[in-house]
Short mmCIF file of C-alpha atoms and ligand atoms in Angstrom, two decimals:
data_model
loop_
_atom_site.label_atom_id
_atom_site.label_comp_id
_atom_site.label_asym_id
_atom_site.label_seq_id
_atom_site.Cartn_x
_atom_site.Cartn_y
_atom_site.Cartn_z
CA MET A 910 -137.79 -89.02 211.61
CA ASN A 911 -137.72 -92.03 209.26
CA ASP A 912 -141.27 -93.27 208.87
CA GLN A 913 -142.19 -96.83 207.80
CA THR A 914 -145.38 -98.74 208.52
CA GLY A 915 -146.37 -101.42 211.01
CA SER A 916 -149.63 -103.29 210.64
CA LEU A 917 -152.15 -104.59 213.16
CA LYS A 918 -154.75 -107.29 212.49
CA VAL A 919 -157.92 -106.82 214.61
CA SER A 920 -160.51 -109.60 214.04
CA ASP A 921 -161.16 -109.34 210.26
CA LYS A 922 -159.57 -105.93 209.92
CA SER A 923 -155.94 -105.07 209.22
CA VAL A 924 -154.81 -101.52 209.87
CA ASP A 925 -151.53 -99.86 208.93
CA LEU A 926 -149.81 -98.01 211.75
CA PRO A 927 -147.06 -95.52 210.86
CA LEU A 928 -143.78 -96.59 212.49
CA LYS A 929 -141.60 -93.71 213.69
CA LYS A 930 -137.92 -93.90 214.53
CA GLY A 931 -136.15 -91.61 216.97
CA THR A 932 -132.45 -90.82 216.91
CA VAL A 933 -131.86 -93.60 219.47
CA GLY A 934 -134.04 -95.97 221.48
CA PRO A 935 -137.20 -97.95 220.69
CA ASP A 936 -139.23 -97.17 217.58
CA VAL A 937 -142.90 -96.21 218.10
CA LEU A 938 -146.13 -97.18 216.38
CA ASP A 939 -148.34 -94.13 215.81
CA ILE A 940 -151.82 -95.28 216.92
CA GLY A 941 -153.40 -91.82 216.64
CA LYS A 942 -155.91 -93.03 214.05
CA LEU A 943 -156.54 -96.50 215.55
CA TYR A 944 -159.90 -95.59 217.09
CA GLN A 945 -161.25 -93.99 213.92
CA ASP A 946 -160.02 -96.96 211.83
CA THR A 947 -161.07 -99.81 214.19
CA GLY A 948 -163.40 -98.35 216.84
CA MET A 949 -160.98 -99.72 219.46
CA PHE A 950 -158.64 -98.08 222.00
CA THR A 951 -155.29 -99.39 223.15
CA TYR A 952 -155.06 -100.26 226.85
CA ASP A 953 -151.90 -99.54 228.91
CA PRO A 954 -152.85 -98.22 232.43
CA GLY A 955 -149.28 -97.73 233.73
CA PHE A 956 -148.03 -96.56 230.31
CA THR A 957 -145.46 -99.39 230.42
CA SER A 958 -145.41 -99.55 226.59
CA THR A 959 -146.70 -96.09 225.70
CA ALA A 960 -144.76 -93.07 224.47
CA SER A 961 -146.75 -89.95 225.37
CA CYS A 962 -144.73 -87.47 223.33
CA GLU A 963 -141.72 -86.77 221.17
CA SER A 964 -138.85 -85.23 223.17
CA ALA A 965 -135.24 -84.19 222.60
CA ILE A 966 -134.35 -83.46 226.22
CA THR A 967 -133.44 -86.68 228.07
CA TYR A 968 -132.73 -90.22 226.89
CA ILE A 969 -132.65 -93.25 229.19
CA ASP A 970 -131.51 -96.75 228.23
CA GLY A 971 -132.84 -98.80 231.15
CA ASP A 972 -131.10 -102.02 230.13
CA LYS A 973 -127.68 -100.38 229.85
CA GLY A 974 -128.12 -97.93 232.73
CA VAL A 975 -127.56 -94.93 230.47
CA LEU A 976 -128.88 -91.39 231.14
CA LEU A 977 -128.20 -88.57 228.66
CA HIS A 978 -129.33 -84.93 228.87
CA ARG A 979 -129.32 -83.48 225.32
CA GLY A 980 -126.82 -86.26 224.53
CA TYR A 981 -124.43 -85.50 227.40
CA PRO A 982 -123.91 -88.45 229.84
CA ILE A 983 -125.07 -87.70 233.39
CA GLU A 984 -121.68 -88.89 234.70
CA GLN A 985 -119.88 -86.16 232.71
CA LEU A 986 -122.33 -83.39 233.56
CA ALA A 987 -122.08 -84.31 237.26
CA GLU A 988 -118.28 -84.57 237.16
CA HIS A 989 -117.40 -81.46 235.17
CA GLY A 990 -120.23 -78.95 235.40
CA ASP A 991 -122.46 -77.26 237.96
CA PHE A 992 -126.23 -77.41 238.37
CA LEU A 993 -126.94 -74.15 236.52
CA GLU A 994 -124.91 -75.48 233.56
CA THR A 995 -127.15 -78.56 233.51
CA CYS A 996 -130.16 -76.20 233.70
CA TYR A 997 -128.85 -74.37 230.64
CA VAL A 998 -128.30 -77.65 228.75
CA LEU A 999 -131.83 -78.84 229.54
CA LEU A 1000 -133.42 -75.50 228.57
CA TYR A 1001 -131.37 -74.55 225.51
CA GLY A 1002 -130.05 -77.92 224.26
CA GLU A 1003 -126.34 -77.09 224.16
CA LEU A 1004 -123.46 -76.56 226.60
CA PRO A 1005 -123.16 -72.80 227.25
CA THR A 1006 -120.10 -70.78 226.28
CA ALA A 1007 -118.43 -68.93 229.15
CA ALA A 1008 -120.34 -65.75 228.23
CA GLN A 1009 -123.67 -67.60 227.95
CA LYS A 1010 -123.10 -69.30 231.31
CA ALA A 1011 -122.24 -66.00 233.01
CA ASP A 1012 -125.36 -64.34 231.54
CA PHE A 1013 -127.57 -67.29 232.57
CA ASP A 1014 -126.20 -67.33 236.12
CA TYR A 1015 -126.75 -63.55 236.32
CA ARG A 1016 -130.36 -63.82 235.10
CA VAL A 1017 -131.23 -66.63 237.50
CA THR A 1018 -129.58 -64.81 240.42
CA ARG A 1019 -131.68 -61.70 239.76
CA HIS A 1020 -134.91 -63.62 240.28
CA THR A 1021 -134.12 -65.39 243.57
CA MET A 1022 -136.27 -63.15 245.84
CA VAL A 1023 -140.00 -63.83 246.20
CA HIS A 1024 -142.68 -61.16 246.59
CA GLU A 1025 -142.59 -59.96 250.22
CA GLN A 1026 -146.27 -60.85 250.61
CA MET A 1027 -145.31 -64.54 250.18
CA ALA A 1028 -143.84 -64.44 253.69
CA ARG A 1029 -147.30 -63.66 255.04
CA PHE A 1030 -148.79 -66.44 252.89
CA PHE A 1031 -146.70 -68.93 254.90
CA GLN A 1032 -148.20 -67.69 258.20
CA GLY A 1033 -151.43 -69.53 257.38
CA PHE A 1034 -149.78 -72.95 257.73
CA ARG A 1035 -149.34 -74.90 260.96
CA ARG A 1036 -145.66 -75.03 261.90
CA ASP A 1037 -145.74 -78.83 261.68
CA ALA A 1038 -147.16 -78.88 258.15
CA HIS A 1039 -145.14 -81.20 255.88
CA PRO A 1040 -142.83 -78.99 253.79
CA MET A 1041 -144.08 -80.69 250.61
CA ALA A 1042 -147.62 -79.53 251.41
CA VAL A 1043 -146.24 -76.00 251.83
CA MET A 1044 -144.37 -76.29 248.51
CA VAL A 1045 -147.45 -77.45 246.57
CA ALA A 1046 -149.39 -74.47 247.93
CA SER A 1047 -146.70 -71.79 247.69
CA VAL A 1048 -145.57 -72.69 244.17
CA GLY A 1049 -149.19 -72.70 243.02
CA ALA A 1050 -149.60 -69.32 244.72
CA LEU A 1051 -146.81 -67.83 242.58
CA SER A 1052 -149.43 -67.50 239.81
CA ALA A 1053 -151.27 -65.13 242.18
CA PHE A 1054 -148.17 -62.93 242.45
CA TYR A 1055 -146.66 -62.99 238.97
CA HIS A 1056 -149.56 -62.32 236.60
CA ASP A 1057 -147.12 -60.67 234.14
CA SER A 1058 -145.58 -64.06 233.23
CA THR A 1059 -148.59 -66.35 232.96
CA ASP A 1060 -149.51 -65.83 229.29
CA ILE A 1061 -148.12 -69.07 227.87
CA THR A 1062 -148.62 -67.88 224.26
CA ASP A 1063 -145.98 -65.17 224.77
CA PRO A 1064 -142.42 -66.56 224.37
CA ASN A 1065 -141.01 -63.73 226.46
CA GLN A 1066 -143.41 -64.45 229.33
CA ARG A 1067 -142.62 -68.17 229.07
CA MET A 1068 -138.92 -67.36 229.45
CA ILE A 1069 -139.47 -65.01 232.40
CA ALA A 1070 -141.72 -67.58 234.12
CA SER A 1071 -139.05 -70.25 233.52
CA MET A 1072 -136.29 -68.13 235.06
CA ARG A 1073 -138.54 -67.14 237.96
CA MET A 1074 -139.43 -70.77 238.68
CA ILE A 1075 -135.82 -71.99 238.59
CA ALA A 1076 -134.62 -69.05 240.67
CA LYS A 1077 -137.38 -68.98 243.28
CA ILE A 1078 -137.84 -72.68 243.99
CA PRO A 1079 -134.76 -72.80 246.31
CA THR A 1080 -135.97 -69.67 248.13
CA LEU A 1081 -139.43 -71.16 248.69
CA ALA A 1082 -137.89 -74.51 249.74
CA ALA A 1083 -135.66 -72.77 252.29
CA MET A 1084 -138.66 -70.77 253.55
CA ALA A 1085 -140.65 -74.01 253.96
CA PHE A 1086 -137.77 -75.48 255.97
CA LYS A 1087 -137.29 -72.37 258.14
CA TYR A 1088 -141.04 -72.13 258.80
CA ASN A 1089 -141.11 -75.81 259.79
CA VAL A 1090 -138.26 -75.39 262.31
CA GLY A 1091 -139.50 -72.05 263.62
CA GLN A 1092 -136.55 -69.96 262.47
CA PRO A 1093 -136.71 -66.62 260.58
CA PHE A 1094 -136.55 -66.67 256.79
CA VAL A 1095 -133.13 -65.88 255.31
CA TYR A 1096 -133.06 -63.71 252.17
CA PRO A 1097 -131.04 -64.85 249.13
CA THR A 1098 -127.43 -63.67 248.84
CA ASN A 1099 -126.71 -62.83 245.21
CA SER A 1100 -122.93 -63.00 245.66
CA LEU A 1101 -123.23 -66.76 246.32
CA ASP A 1102 -123.65 -69.46 243.68
CA TYR A 1103 -127.03 -71.20 243.37
CA THR A 1104 -126.44 -74.10 245.77
CA SER A 1105 -124.30 -72.19 248.30
CA ASN A 1106 -127.10 -69.61 248.42
CA PHE A 1107 -129.62 -72.38 249.10
CA LEU A 1108 -127.51 -73.83 251.93
CA LYS A 1109 -127.20 -70.38 253.50
CA MET A 1110 -130.95 -69.73 253.25
CA CYS A 1111 -131.53 -73.08 254.96
CA PHE A 1112 -128.90 -73.05 257.70
CA ALA A 1113 -127.92 -69.42 258.44
CA VAL A 1114 -129.39 -67.80 261.57
CA PRO A 1115 -129.41 -64.04 262.42
CA CYS A 1116 -127.30 -64.47 265.55
CA ASP A 1117 -124.31 -66.19 263.93
CA ASP A 1118 -122.05 -65.80 260.89
CA TYR A 1119 -122.61 -68.56 258.36
CA HIS A 1120 -119.85 -69.94 256.13
CA VAL A 1121 -120.79 -72.37 253.36
CA ASN A 1122 -118.79 -75.61 253.45
CA PRO A 1123 -117.53 -75.83 249.84
CA VAL A 1124 -117.37 -79.65 249.94
CA LEU A 1125 -121.03 -79.86 251.02
CA ALA A 1126 -122.04 -77.18 248.51
CA ARG A 1127 -120.33 -79.10 245.68
CA ALA A 1128 -121.93 -82.37 246.85
CA LEU A 1129 -125.43 -80.87 246.99
CA ASP A 1130 -124.91 -79.15 243.63
CA ARG A 1131 -124.04 -82.56 242.16
CA ILE A 1132 -127.12 -84.09 243.83
CA PHE A 1133 -129.22 -81.39 242.14
CA ILE A 1134 -127.67 -82.33 238.77
CA LEU A 1135 -128.57 -85.98 239.33
CA HIS A 1136 -132.22 -85.09 240.02
CA ALA A 1137 -132.67 -82.46 237.28
CA ASP A 1138 -134.67 -84.41 234.69
CA HIS A 1139 -135.62 -87.97 233.87
CA GLU A 1140 -137.68 -88.33 230.68
CA GLN A 1141 -141.46 -88.85 231.10
CA ASN A 1142 -141.62 -89.91 234.78
CA ALA A 1143 -144.86 -89.56 236.74
CA SER A 1144 -144.37 -85.94 237.86
CA THR A 1145 -143.09 -84.76 234.47
CA SER A 1146 -146.05 -86.42 232.76
CA THR A 1147 -148.29 -84.63 235.30
CA VAL A 1148 -146.72 -81.28 234.39
CA ARG A 1149 -147.16 -81.98 230.66
CA LEU A 1150 -150.78 -83.03 231.06
CA ALA A 1151 -151.60 -80.01 233.23
CA GLY A 1152 -149.80 -77.71 230.77
CA SER A 1153 -151.59 -79.23 227.76
CA SER A 1154 -154.80 -77.46 228.84
CA GLY A 1155 -152.97 -74.08 228.77
CA ALA A 1156 -152.65 -73.81 232.57
CA ASN A 1157 -150.01 -71.33 233.71
CA PRO A 1158 -146.49 -72.71 234.42
CA PHE A 1159 -146.62 -72.07 238.18
CA ALA A 1160 -149.82 -74.15 238.49
CA CYS A 1161 -148.25 -76.89 236.33
CA ILE A 1162 -145.12 -77.07 238.50
CA ALA A 1163 -147.31 -77.22 241.62
CA ALA A 1164 -149.07 -80.24 240.05
CA GLY A 1165 -145.65 -81.82 239.42
CA ILE A 1166 -144.66 -81.29 243.06
CA ALA A 1167 -147.87 -82.99 244.18
CA SER A 1168 -147.14 -86.03 242.01
CA LEU A 1169 -143.47 -86.18 243.06
CA TRP A 1170 -144.55 -86.41 246.73
CA GLY A 1171 -145.77 -90.00 246.36
CA PRO A 1172 -143.57 -92.69 248.02
CA ALA A 1173 -143.42 -94.66 244.76
CA HIS A 1174 -141.78 -91.62 243.14
CA GLY A 1175 -139.88 -88.72 244.70
CA GLY A 1176 -141.17 -89.53 248.18
CA ALA A 1177 -139.07 -92.70 248.07
CA ASN A 1178 -135.98 -90.90 249.39
CA GLU A 1179 -137.81 -90.02 252.60
CA ALA A 1180 -139.36 -93.51 252.72
CA ALA A 1181 -136.01 -95.20 252.04
CA LEU A 1182 -134.29 -93.50 254.97
CA LYS A 1183 -137.23 -94.37 257.25
CA MET A 1184 -136.97 -97.97 256.03
CA LEU A 1185 -133.21 -98.09 256.75
CA GLY A 1186 -133.98 -96.74 260.22
CA GLU A 1187 -136.70 -99.37 260.72
CA ILE A 1188 -134.27 -102.13 259.71
CA GLY A 1189 -131.78 -100.54 262.11
CA THR A 1190 -129.00 -103.14 262.01
CA VAL A 1191 -127.48 -105.44 259.42
CA ASP A 1192 -128.71 -108.60 261.17
CA ARG A 1193 -132.35 -107.54 260.66
CA ILE A 1194 -132.01 -107.27 256.86
CA PRO A 1195 -133.03 -110.89 256.07
CA HIS A 1196 -136.36 -110.35 257.87
CA PHE A 1197 -137.18 -107.33 255.71
CA ILE A 1198 -136.06 -109.02 252.51
CA ALA A 1199 -138.39 -111.92 253.33
CA ARG A 1200 -141.20 -109.39 253.80
CA ALA A 1201 -140.39 -107.77 250.42
CA LYS A 1202 -140.63 -111.21 248.75
CA ASP A 1203 -143.90 -112.08 250.49
CA LYS A 1204 -146.73 -111.59 247.99
CA ASN A 1205 -149.17 -111.09 250.88
CA ASP A 1206 -147.05 -108.32 252.43
CA PRO A 1207 -147.34 -104.88 250.76
CA PHE A 1208 -143.89 -103.96 252.14
CA ARG A 1209 -141.39 -102.85 249.52
CA LEU A 1210 -137.71 -102.06 249.85
CA MET A 1211 -137.78 -98.33 249.17
CA GLY A 1212 -135.00 -97.03 246.94
CA LEU A 1213 -134.88 -100.31 245.00
CA GLY A 1214 -136.45 -101.01 241.63
CA HIS A 1215 -137.37 -98.76 238.74
CA ARG A 1216 -139.88 -98.77 235.89
CA VAL A 1217 -137.18 -98.06 233.31
CA TYR A 1218 -133.81 -99.05 234.81
CA LYS A 1219 -133.44 -102.83 234.67
CA ASN A 1220 -129.80 -102.29 235.45
CA TYR A 1221 -128.06 -100.11 238.01
CA ASP A 1222 -129.41 -96.51 238.02
CA PRO A 1223 -126.33 -94.51 236.90
CA ARG A 1224 -127.36 -91.76 239.30
CA ALA A 1225 -127.29 -94.17 242.27
CA LYS A 1226 -123.59 -94.91 241.65
CA ILE A 1227 -122.76 -91.20 241.82
CA MET A 1228 -125.05 -90.77 244.83
CA GLN A 1229 -123.21 -93.58 246.65
CA LYS A 1230 -119.84 -91.94 245.93
CA THR A 1231 -121.21 -88.58 247.10
CA SER A 1232 -122.55 -90.07 250.33
CA HIS A 1233 -119.07 -91.36 251.20
CA GLU A 1234 -117.55 -87.92 250.40
CA VAL A 1235 -120.05 -86.07 252.59
CA LEU A 1236 -119.76 -88.49 255.53
CA ALA A 1237 -115.96 -88.28 255.34
CA GLU A 1238 -116.06 -84.45 255.21
CA LEU A 1239 -118.29 -84.41 258.28
CA GLY A 1240 -116.17 -86.98 260.11
CA ILE A 1241 -119.05 -89.48 260.27
CA ASN A 1242 -117.18 -92.77 260.02
CA ASP A 1243 -119.70 -95.16 261.50
CA ASP A 1244 -123.17 -94.35 260.22
CA PRO A 1245 -125.22 -97.51 260.96
CA LEU A 1246 -127.70 -96.52 258.24
CA LEU A 1247 -124.91 -96.55 255.65
CA ASP A 1248 -123.82 -99.98 256.88
CA VAL A 1249 -127.40 -101.24 256.48
CA ALA A 1250 -127.69 -99.63 253.02
CA MET A 1251 -124.39 -101.10 251.78
CA GLU A 1252 -125.23 -104.59 253.08
CA LEU A 1253 -128.79 -104.39 251.71
CA GLU A 1254 -127.38 -103.42 248.31
CA ARG A 1255 -124.84 -106.26 248.44
CA ILE A 1256 -127.57 -108.79 249.19
CA ALA A 1257 -129.95 -107.32 246.58
CA LEU A 1258 -127.26 -107.59 243.88
CA HIS A 1259 -126.82 -111.30 244.63
CA ASP A 1260 -130.30 -112.49 245.66
CA ASP A 1261 -132.20 -114.40 242.97
CA TYR A 1262 -135.47 -112.51 243.67
CA PHE A 1263 -133.88 -109.13 242.99
CA ILE A 1264 -131.86 -110.40 240.05
CA GLU A 1265 -134.90 -112.03 238.44
CA LYS A 1266 -137.02 -108.89 238.93
CA LYS A 1267 -134.06 -106.65 238.01
CA LEU A 1268 -134.35 -104.60 241.19
CA TYR A 1269 -131.29 -102.38 241.59
CA PRO A 1270 -130.72 -99.37 243.85
CA ASN A 1271 -132.23 -96.24 242.32
CA ILE A 1272 -131.41 -92.61 242.94
CA ASP A 1273 -133.40 -92.58 246.19
CA PHE A 1274 -131.43 -95.37 247.84
CA TYR A 1275 -128.44 -93.35 249.02
CA SER A 1276 -129.73 -89.78 248.83
CA GLY A 1277 -131.40 -89.83 252.25
CA ILE A 1278 -128.21 -90.85 254.07
CA THR A 1279 -126.35 -87.96 252.42
CA LEU A 1280 -129.02 -85.33 253.02
CA LYS A 1281 -129.49 -86.38 256.66
CA ALA A 1282 -125.73 -86.05 257.20
CA MET A 1283 -125.90 -82.53 255.74
CA GLY A 1284 -128.46 -81.57 258.40
CA PHE A 1285 -131.72 -81.83 256.45
CA PRO A 1286 -134.65 -83.51 258.25
CA THR A 1287 -136.30 -86.40 256.37
CA ASN A 1288 -139.38 -84.30 255.60
CA MET A 1289 -137.16 -82.04 253.46
CA PHE A 1290 -135.73 -84.79 251.24
CA THR A 1291 -138.47 -84.73 248.60
CA VAL A 1292 -138.48 -80.92 248.73
CA LEU A 1293 -134.82 -81.04 247.63
CA PHE A 1294 -135.80 -83.44 244.85
CA ALA A 1295 -138.44 -80.88 243.75
CA VAL A 1296 -135.88 -78.03 243.82
CA ALA A 1297 -133.71 -79.93 241.36
CA ARG A 1298 -136.50 -81.37 239.20
CA THR A 1299 -138.12 -77.98 238.63
CA VAL A 1300 -135.74 -77.27 235.73
CA GLY A 1301 -136.65 -80.60 234.13
CA TRP A 1302 -140.36 -79.90 234.53
CA ILE A 1303 -139.91 -76.42 233.05
CA ALA A 1304 -137.83 -77.69 230.11
CA GLN A 1305 -140.39 -80.42 229.34
CA TRP A 1306 -143.30 -78.00 229.76
CA ARG A 1307 -141.73 -75.54 227.32
CA GLU A 1308 -140.97 -78.31 224.81
CA MET A 1309 -144.63 -79.34 224.97
CA ILE A 1310 -145.98 -75.76 224.65
CA GLU A 1311 -143.63 -75.00 221.74
CA ASP A 1312 -144.55 -78.22 219.86
CA PRO A 1313 -146.70 -77.07 216.90
CA HIS A 1314 -148.58 -80.39 217.00
CA GLN A 1315 -149.37 -80.07 220.72
CA LYS A 1316 -152.99 -80.65 221.79
CA ILE A 1317 -154.76 -81.14 225.09
CA GLY A 1318 -154.10 -84.55 226.65
CA ARG A 1319 -157.34 -86.48 227.00
CA PRO A 1320 -156.95 -90.29 227.41
CA ARG A 1321 -159.94 -92.64 226.98
CA GLN A 1322 -160.85 -95.72 229.08
CA LEU A 1323 -162.07 -99.32 229.15
CA TYR A 1324 -165.52 -98.87 230.70
CA VAL A 1325 -166.51 -101.70 233.09
CA GLY A 1326 -169.37 -99.99 234.94
CA ALA A 1327 -173.16 -100.41 234.79
CA THR A 1328 -174.92 -100.23 231.43
CA LYS A 1329 -177.91 -97.86 230.95
CA ARG A 1330 -180.69 -98.28 233.56
CA ASP A 1331 -183.65 -96.11 234.70
CA TYR A 1332 -183.84 -93.96 237.82
CA VAL A 1333 -185.86 -95.50 240.72
CA PRO A 1334 -187.76 -93.15 243.10
CA ILE A 1335 -186.49 -93.48 246.68
CA SER A 1336 -189.89 -94.71 247.82
CA LYS A 1337 -189.49 -97.75 245.58
CA ARG A 1338 -185.94 -98.70 246.55
CA ARG A 1339 -185.55 -101.85 248.65
CA GLU A 1340 -183.43 -101.58 251.83
CA GLY A 1341 -180.63 -104.07 252.40
C1 SDX B 423 -138.14 -92.38 241.20
O1 SDX B 423 -139.82 -92.84 236.62
C2 SDX B 423 -138.78 -92.25 237.01
O2 SDX B 423 -137.88 -91.94 236.22
C3 SDX B 423 -138.71 -91.94 238.48
C4 SDX B 423 -137.41 -91.36 239.02
C5 SDX B 423 -137.16 -89.98 238.47
O3 SDX B 423 -136.00 -89.57 238.47
O4 SDX B 423 -138.15 -89.27 238.14
O5 SDX B 423 -136.35 -92.22 238.67
C6 SDX B 423 -137.47 -91.22 240.53
O6 SDX B 423 -139.31 -92.34 241.41
C7 SDX B 423 -137.33 -93.62 241.50
C8 SDX B 423 -138.20 -94.78 242.06
C9 SDX B 423 -138.41 -94.52 243.54
N1 SDX B 423 -139.39 -95.52 244.12
C10 SDX B 423 -139.00 -96.46 244.96
O7 SDX B 423 -137.84 -96.69 245.28
C11 SDX B 423 -140.16 -97.25 245.56
C12 SDX B 423 -139.83 -98.75 245.56
N2 SDX B 423 -139.85 -99.19 244.17
C13 SDX B 423 -141.07 -99.66 243.62
O8 SDX B 423 -142.24 -99.38 244.23
C14 SDX B 423 -141.07 -99.91 242.13
O9 SDX B 423 -139.89 -100.51 241.83
C15 SDX B 423 -141.30 -98.72 241.23
C16 SDX B 423 -142.56 -97.99 241.58
C17 SDX B 423 -140.16 -97.76 241.28
C18 SDX B 423 -141.44 -99.26 239.81
O10 SDX B 423 -142.56 -100.03 239.79
P1 SDX B 423 -143.04 -100.78 238.43
O11 SDX B 423 -142.17 -100.50 237.29
O12 SDX B 423 -144.50 -100.53 238.26
O13 SDX B 423 -142.73 -102.25 238.76
P2 SDX B 423 -143.69 -103.20 239.60
O14 SDX B 423 -144.23 -102.43 240.77
O15 SDX B 423 -144.65 -103.83 238.66
O16 SDX B 423 -142.66 -104.29 240.16
C19 SDX B 423 -142.22 -105.33 239.32
C20 SDX B 423 -142.03 -106.50 240.30
C21 SDX B 423 -143.24 -106.73 241.18
O17 SDX B 423 -143.25 -108.11 241.47
P3 SDX B 423 -144.38 -109.04 240.69
O18 SDX B 423 -145.74 -108.44 240.96
O19 SDX B 423 -143.99 -108.99 239.22
O20 SDX B 423 -144.20 -110.41 241.31
O21 SDX B 423 -140.95 -106.19 241.19
C22 SDX B 423 -141.43 -106.15 242.52
C23 SDX B 423 -142.95 -106.01 242.46
O22 SDX B 423 -143.56 -106.63 243.58
N3 SDX B 423 -140.84 -104.97 243.14
C24 SDX B 423 -140.31 -104.91 244.36
C25 SDX B 423 -139.82 -103.59 244.50
N4 SDX B 423 -140.08 -102.89 243.39
C26 SDX B 423 -140.70 -103.75 242.55
N5 SDX B 423 -140.20 -105.82 245.35
C27 SDX B 423 -139.60 -105.40 246.49
N6 SDX B 423 -139.12 -104.15 246.71
C28 SDX B 423 -139.19 -103.23 245.73
N7 SDX B 423 -138.70 -102.00 245.93
#
């Protein structure tokens, strides 16, 4: 890190702020001592200009539409590797050798089952509970089952908890799906690869043989790669903040799932497909675009826009290609939702409003069409996002825990409430 110094003039005071440079991307001004030097806080509610940490895991250049995991471009990881290879890269920082990959796959595969009591834990939910609600609860409940890997000061326990989380999240996701549709849970099959195993746990039934479609398995594996990590997004920041207090990793991942559920974040894939369905046909698009532009209308075009990408989300391009592959494999040649999505994208890329505000399709724009074609109901879309993002949350959580300078996250505020005033007995308070 090459340090220089920035300076800030506040009324009659001038303070020096250490300037830190990363390996690539914007420099940062270290304001850690600003309050003690000036008695003032900085103010940035949406963290639009605030770096919360130092990280070596994922780099995004929003203007160029670049996404790197440990320096490897997302396009190359998605094209040449599988999801567990991306997991290895995120966790260990390097591409695995053949022996390292085989060992990693073996270790993950040996943690795919959940404690048998978990099955009874599900019985407490209504069948129509949203699968994301079930995921928040069941992942949090893992800390009630795996006490032997909750001591975050023990590197070995951190590693076991990491492997358990990555291995069990597909099993819990499939259980949430099966419970929702009223079918029996399907145990993991260790002879299958990670994503084929997940598809079988979701779609196999006791009364029929189930054969994984390799084209769909490859497509879903690639979709998992695209969703694996994304710098300090809302859910990752939630996991880091929860973990900064020393909370166990299962509880931290449950907090991340809760944050991901929001429609402005991971819930956008479910919302985007519902929006495409509401638009219904290409001729209704102008009406919805007018609504999106109307300041008095809270309607937003889900799957468009991004806090960081002010260019095309590189993941969306791969998602679009994957959606065509899946629809072709399934013989779906005339999906009206895809027609609406393609026309909406074409208009958005040429309309002044979207160009001025730099609103491009993001990863959630095409994912719903693909997942629906694969047979997943819309309420499972964000669950699939959580399955993939768990490795990113775990990698970021471990980086935070293993940072020697790490301390509990505790932001301050700009207070705009009442100043000090005395208590008034109820008998003396005026009505109305
Ligand atoms: C994900 O952070 C990540 O990395 C997230 C993610 C990941 O992998 O973890 O990439 C995954 O969450 C992708 C984003 C999914 N969300 C959506 O698709 C929901 C629709 N998009 C938006 O709500 C919005 O674009 C956000 C939330 C994604 C980003 O919001 P920002 O950065 O806070 O931007 P903003 O809301 O201030 O919008 C800037 C302007 C506004 O207009 P003005 O007030 O300046 O006049 O653009 C407009 C907004 O009204 N705008 C939109 C719009 N998104 C922004 N107008 C119409 N439709 C939209 N979708």
